[in-house]
Amino acid sequence: MRKNIAAGNWKMNLAFEEAKSLSEHVSNVQVADGTEVILGVPFPYLEQIQKVIASNPGVHVAAQNCHQEAKGAYTGEVSLGMLASIGIKTVILGHSERRAYQKETDELLAQKVKAALQAGFKVIFCCGESLETREAGEHFDFVEGQLRNSLFDLEAKDWKQIVIAYEPIWAIGTGVTASPEQAQEIHAHIRTLLKNTFNEQVAEETSILYGGSVKPANAKELFSKSDIDGGLVGGASLKAADFEQIIKSF
Ligand code: 13P
């Protein structure tokens, strides 16, 4: 069966000492069987935070991005090989902030996903619509397009390495959460797409996370929905007690 996942995305936050004490706290949380905790850590801290959480087999770290090429003259970029060489095995790709600020396109993300899968990484692939798209009633088609353009020419076997995070842009960092019903209906749609494009097994075994103002007060209800397998959490993952409560919300 698919896993429950509580993933924190720290984004560009926390000084090292803060990151260390937060991850020490997380490493002491008892993670239920069938649940996985993932911390999306800034590049400079990955190796050290990985050591901090090593005592807890239920907790892992992820990079927040990677470059699509193996190496070369790409100043400021980080390759999958570099990440692998320090033991990192998971990467977040396609976050709406990278799509918006770094102009990452579906096509570029398709390249990054392929490179990551080839390098043996697990990918948390983000998708989600803007408020304008939602208000126009085009969110199902929009999200479907994102997935189709970046993921749908993969093979069924590749899906063992993929987690989808549905993160409506209008709910990120705004305090406005998609209602559990709104999130459930689009998660169910995504799962149906996986079934129709790949097969039943891919649909049933792929974890689909919700992201966008997840907090202790709403995590339980969101995670209780049949097609919501956890959360990708920004702000609340920076607060030890809040993230602990979210981890315990399954
Ligand atoms: P918030 O939880 O702060 O809304 O952020 C969500 C997010 O972007 C996680 O990747």
mmCIF file with all atom_site columns, N, CA and C in Angstrom, residues 23 27 45-56 61 86 88:
data_model
loop_
_atom_site.group_PDB
_atom_site.id
_atom_site.type_symbol
_atom_site.label_atom_id
_atom_site.label_alt_id
_atom_site.label_comp_id
_atom_site.label_asym_id
_atom_site.label_entity_id
_atom_site.label_seq_id
_atom_site.pdbx_PDB_ins_code
_atom_site.Cartn_x
_atom_site.Cartn_y
_atom_site.Cartn_z
_atom_site.occupancy
_atom_site.B_iso_or_equiv
_atom_site.pdbx_formal_charge
_atom_site.auth_seq_id
_atom_site.auth_comp_id
_atom_site.auth_asym_id
_atom_site.auth_atom_id
_atom_site.pdbx_PDB_model_num
ATOM 1  N N  . SER A 1 23 ? 15.635 19.914 13.506 1.00 0.00 ? 23 SER A N  1
ATOM 2  C CA . SER A 1 23 ? 15.755 18.519 13.044 1.00 0.00 ? 23 SER A CA 1
ATOM 3  C C  . SER A 1 23 ? 16.059 17.574 14.201 1.00 0.00 ? 23 SER A C  1
ATOM 4  N N  . SER A 1 27 ? 13.829 14.356 14.866 1.00 0.00 ? 27 SER A N  1
ATOM 5  C CA . SER A 1 27 ? 14.440 13.018 14.943 1.00 0.00 ? 27 SER A CA 1
ATOM 6  C C  . SER A 1 27 ? 13.994 12.268 16.200 1.00 0.00 ? 27 SER A C  1
ATOM 7  N N  . TYR A 1 45 ? 22.968 22.766 4.207  1.00 0.00 ? 45 TYR A N  1
ATOM 8  C CA . TYR A 1 45 ? 22.763 22.037 5.466  1.00 0.00 ? 45 TYR A CA 1
ATOM 9  C C  . TYR A 1 45 ? 22.514 20.541 5.266  1.00 0.00 ? 45 TYR A C  1
ATOM 10 N N  . LEU A 1 46 ? 22.353 20.117 4.020  1.00 0.00 ? 46 LEU A N  1
ATOM 11 C CA . LEU A 1 46 ? 21.859 18.750 3.778  1.00 0.00 ? 46 LEU A CA 1
ATOM 12 C C  . LEU A 1 46 ? 22.667 17.678 4.499  1.00 0.00 ? 46 LEU A C  1
ATOM 13 N N  . GLU A 1 47 ? 23.976 17.772 4.352  1.00 0.00 ? 47 GLU A N  1
ATOM 14 C CA . GLU A 1 47 ? 24.806 16.688 4.887  1.00 0.00 ? 47 GLU A CA 1
ATOM 15 C C  . GLU A 1 47 ? 24.720 16.639 6.414  1.00 0.00 ? 47 GLU A C  1
ATOM 16 N N  . GLN A 1 48 ? 24.766 17.807 7.035  1.00 0.00 ? 48 GLN A N  1
ATOM 17 C CA . GLN A 1 48 ? 24.751 17.812 8.504  1.00 0.00 ? 48 GLN A CA 1
ATOM 18 C C  . GLN A 1 48 ? 23.371 17.458 9.074  1.00 0.00 ? 48 GLN A C  1
ATOM 19 N N  . ILE A 1 49 ? 22.334 17.932 8.416  1.00 0.00 ? 49 ILE A N  1
ATOM 20 C CA . ILE A 1 49 ? 20.993 17.602 8.920  1.00 0.00 ? 49 ILE A CA 1
ATOM 21 C C  . ILE A 1 49 ? 20.735 16.104 8.741  1.00 0.00 ? 49 ILE A C  1
ATOM 22 N N  . GLN A 1 50 ? 21.264 15.560 7.669  1.00 0.00 ? 50 GLN A N  1
ATOM 23 C CA . GLN A 1 50 ? 21.112 14.118 7.459  1.00 0.00 ? 50 GLN A CA 1
ATOM 24 C C  . GLN A 1 50 ? 21.735 13.331 8.616  1.00 0.00 ? 50 GLN A C  1
ATOM 25 N N  . LYS A 1 51 ? 22.863 13.827 9.112  1.00 0.00 ? 51 LYS A N  1
ATOM 26 C CA . LYS A 1 51 ? 23.496 13.159 10.264 1.00 0.00 ? 51 LYS A CA 1
ATOM 27 C C  . LYS A 1 51 ? 22.622 13.291 11.514 1.00 0.00 ? 51 LYS A C  1
ATOM 28 N N  . VAL A 1 52 ? 22.018 14.450 11.667 1.00 0.00 ? 52 VAL A N  1
ATOM 29 C CA . VAL A 1 52 ? 21.187 14.670 12.854 1.00 0.00 ? 52 VAL A CA 1
ATOM 30 C C  . VAL A 1 52 ? 20.005 13.700 12.882 1.00 0.00 ? 52 VAL A C  1
ATOM 31 N N  . ILE A 1 53 ? 19.399 13.452 11.716 1.00 0.00 ? 53 ILE A N  1
ATOM 32 C CA . ILE A 1 53 ? 18.180 12.619 11.711 1.00 0.00 ? 53 ILE A CA 1
ATOM 33 C C  . ILE A 1 53 ? 18.480 11.123 11.494 1.00 0.00 ? 53 ILE A C  1
ATOM 34 N N  . ALA A 1 54 ? 19.759 10.801 11.363 1.00 0.00 ? 54 ALA A N  1
ATOM 35 C CA . ALA A 1 54 ? 20.136 9.414  11.014 1.00 0.00 ? 54 ALA A CA 1
ATOM 36 C C  . ALA A 1 54 ? 19.644 8.382  12.027 1.00 0.00 ? 54 ALA A C  1
ATOM 37 N N  . SER A 1 55 ? 19.462 8.802  13.295 1.00 0.00 ? 55 SER A N  1
ATOM 38 C CA . SER A 1 55 ? 19.049 7.854  14.324 1.00 0.00 ? 55 SER A CA 1
ATOM 39 C C  . SER A 1 55 ? 17.594 7.426  14.166 1.00 0.00 ? 55 SER A C  1
ATOM 40 N N  . ASN A 1 56 ? 16.827 8.146  13.351 1.00 0.00 ? 56 ASN A N  1
ATOM 41 C CA . ASN A 1 56 ? 15.410 7.818  13.187 1.00 0.00 ? 56 ASN A CA 1
ATOM 42 C C  . ASN A 1 56 ? 15.153 7.325  11.759 1.00 0.00 ? 56 ASN A C  1
ATOM 43 N N  . VAL A 1 61 ? 15.943 13.285 4.526  1.00 0.00 ? 61 VAL A N  1
ATOM 44 C CA . VAL A 1 61 ? 16.073 14.652 4.015  1.00 0.00 ? 61 VAL A CA 1
ATOM 45 C C  . VAL A 1 61 ? 15.922 14.649 2.500  1.00 0.00 ? 61 VAL A C  1
ATOM 46 N N  . ILE A 1 86 ? 26.798 12.793 -1.319 1.00 0.00 ? 86 ILE A N  1
ATOM 47 C CA . ILE A 1 86 ? 26.703 13.000 0.135  1.00 0.00 ? 86 ILE A CA 1
ATOM 48 C C  . ILE A 1 86 ? 25.501 12.231 0.712  1.00 0.00 ? 86 ILE A C  1
ATOM 49 N N  . ILE A 1 88 ? 22.287 11.901 -0.459 1.00 0.00 ? 88 ILE A N  1
ATOM 50 C CA . ILE A 1 88 ? 20.913 12.394 -0.626 1.00 0.00 ? 88 ILE A CA 1
ATOM 51 C C  . ILE A 1 88 ? 20.227 11.586 -1.726 1.00 0.00 ? 88 ILE A C  1
#
